[in-house]
XYZ file of C-alpha atoms in Angstrom:
181
model
C 0.833 60.869 -10.391
C 1.128 60.819 -6.818
C 2.515 57.962 -4.629
C -0.585 55.907 -3.198
C -0.467 55.193 0.460
C -0.571 51.812 1.855
C -3.835 49.968 2.272
C -3.338 48.434 5.783
C -3.615 51.778 7.816
C -6.804 54.590 7.401
C -7.436 57.956 8.681
C -8.509 56.857 12.184
C -5.719 54.527 12.887
C -3.163 57.292 11.903
C -5.112 59.958 14.022
C -5.015 57.425 17.300
C -0.978 56.987 16.673
C -0.671 60.615 16.335
C -2.644 61.196 19.929
C -0.481 58.095 21.110
C 3.134 59.628 19.949
C 5.558 61.132 22.127
C 7.401 62.616 19.142
C 5.439 65.944 18.152
C 7.185 66.161 14.648
C 5.944 62.486 14.245
C 2.859 63.133 15.274
C 2.374 66.364 12.878
C 3.348 64.206 9.919
C 0.564 61.280 10.640
C -1.752 63.913 10.683
C -0.999 65.452 7.447
C -1.198 61.846 5.977
C -4.502 61.035 7.766
C -5.576 63.922 5.808
C -4.618 62.508 2.875
C -6.247 59.048 3.553
C -9.288 61.459 4.389
C -9.550 62.681 0.596
C -7.430 65.806 1.299
C -5.154 67.016 -1.588
C -1.480 66.773 -1.392
C -1.393 70.686 -1.138
C -3.447 70.461 1.712
C -1.517 67.819 3.634
C 1.255 69.919 2.965
C -0.620 72.904 4.669
C -1.548 70.863 7.616
C 2.110 69.530 8.396
C 3.756 72.821 7.322
C 5.872 71.842 4.774
C 6.503 71.747 1.170
C 5.013 69.007 -1.573
C 8.260 67.105 -2.020
C 8.533 66.586 2.021
C 4.837 65.461 2.366
C 5.745 63.028 -0.717
C 9.489 61.781 1.428
C 6.898 60.990 4.175
C 4.843 58.750 2.055
C 7.737 56.979 1.036
C 8.628 56.573 4.343
C 5.992 55.768 5.090
C 4.901 53.088 2.608
C 8.424 51.623 3.774
C 8.251 51.402 7.966
C 4.801 52.498 8.817
C 4.312 54.907 11.493
C 7.906 54.253 12.647
C 9.407 55.266 9.733
C 8.282 59.040 10.016
C 10.121 59.366 13.233
C 13.558 61.320 13.343
C 16.843 59.224 13.253
C 20.162 60.132 14.150
C 22.077 60.877 11.203
C 24.266 58.137 10.357
C 27.257 60.569 10.084
C 31.100 60.302 8.782
C 32.495 57.023 9.052
C 35.401 56.521 10.704
C 38.804 57.276 8.657
C 40.583 54.035 10.150
C 38.766 50.582 10.194
C 40.123 47.372 12.159
C 43.077 46.633 9.723
C 44.589 50.453 10.518
C 43.795 50.062 14.718
C 45.242 46.678 14.376
C 48.353 47.709 12.707
C 48.739 50.859 14.894
C 48.617 48.662 18.309
C 51.430 46.357 16.824
C 53.534 49.073 15.873
C 53.173 50.474 19.193
C 53.823 47.334 21.040
C 57.112 46.520 18.933
C 58.298 49.804 19.336
C 60.196 51.960 16.765
C 63.480 50.621 15.098
C 65.372 53.653 14.598
C 67.568 52.450 11.679
C 64.416 51.640 9.926
C 62.016 54.343 11.074
C 64.667 56.773 11.965
C 62.789 57.824 15.605
C 63.633 56.414 18.917
C 60.207 56.877 20.030
C 56.747 57.194 18.365
C 55.242 60.338 18.360
C 51.940 60.576 16.711
C 53.288 62.413 13.659
C 55.448 59.671 13.219
C 52.487 56.713 13.392
C 50.251 59.030 11.205
C 53.337 58.971 8.840
C 53.331 55.241 9.074
C 49.838 55.103 8.027
C 49.966 57.106 5.334
C 53.219 55.078 3.986
C 51.652 51.697 4.597
C 47.401 52.208 3.861
C 48.237 55.737 2.211
C 45.358 56.764 4.892
C 46.017 60.637 6.089
C 44.919 61.200 9.515
C 45.438 64.521 11.647
C 47.166 64.266 14.759
C 44.033 65.137 16.763
C 42.192 62.133 15.214
C 44.832 59.873 15.642
C 45.565 60.856 19.160
C 41.531 60.337 20.050
C 41.966 56.871 18.276
C 45.187 56.395 20.266
C 43.096 57.072 23.349
C 40.184 54.951 22.452
C 42.549 51.926 21.958
C 43.232 52.253 25.574
C 47.102 54.458 24.791
C 47.964 57.379 26.890
C 50.837 59.934 26.155
C 53.557 59.443 28.641
C 56.889 61.280 28.715
C 59.577 60.974 31.190
C 60.317 63.459 33.797
C 63.259 65.846 32.549
C 66.577 65.237 33.953
C 69.352 67.771 33.754
C 72.785 66.173 32.527
C 74.531 67.354 35.520
C 72.715 65.910 38.620
C 74.204 64.234 41.436
C 71.828 61.057 42.734
C 73.808 61.008 45.975
C 73.307 64.715 46.545
C 70.070 64.291 46.177
C 69.128 61.087 48.048
C 71.240 63.175 51.039
C 69.148 66.154 50.580
C 65.980 64.231 50.986
C 67.226 62.494 54.211
C 68.244 65.375 55.908
C 71.713 65.096 55.685
C 72.284 68.473 55.695
C 72.055 70.454 58.477
C 69.543 72.874 59.320
C 70.635 76.426 58.189
C 69.577 77.828 61.297
C 68.893 76.620 64.443
C 66.656 77.840 67.328
C 67.548 79.994 70.424
C 67.749 79.117 73.698
C 64.881 80.433 76.146
C 66.042 82.778 78.413
C 64.344 83.477 81.837
C 62.460 86.484 82.608
C 64.172 86.853 85.806
C 67.736 87.297 83.979
C 66.439 89.900 81.569
C 65.181 92.386 84.008
């Protein structure tokens, strides 16, 4: 026994809605359901819609639940995020406090250390790229200090910047043309 269509619509109303629709897929579905309202079989409606009987049944269920708007394709919900608000708050707290070398075994947080902390505290496994994206969404950026040679002399650097060293070349004096001849 096929699922009955709603009684508050008829074929004329569905054809008018299909004419006004900006979505081609919704219009095709409305026309297939209008054929059912006119007394066509579900097989003929499937032929009008270019689909199988099962899909026509799905359209009927959606139409009965939400009307013509139920036949519009919606964005798929996608995978839910791995980290919830509690996980994010723990990340922010850990980053703001900074690591304790004796307890955490590190002197600065790396992404892999934060991922391990999430696993230890919440049993949530997060990849490095995912955690990096989450940290960027929280407003954090990876900053690292510029490397400095261990034997670098700060006074020599300042003297060089100030131009304290004599130039390695000088300009020769111009000779007159008369003297040269």
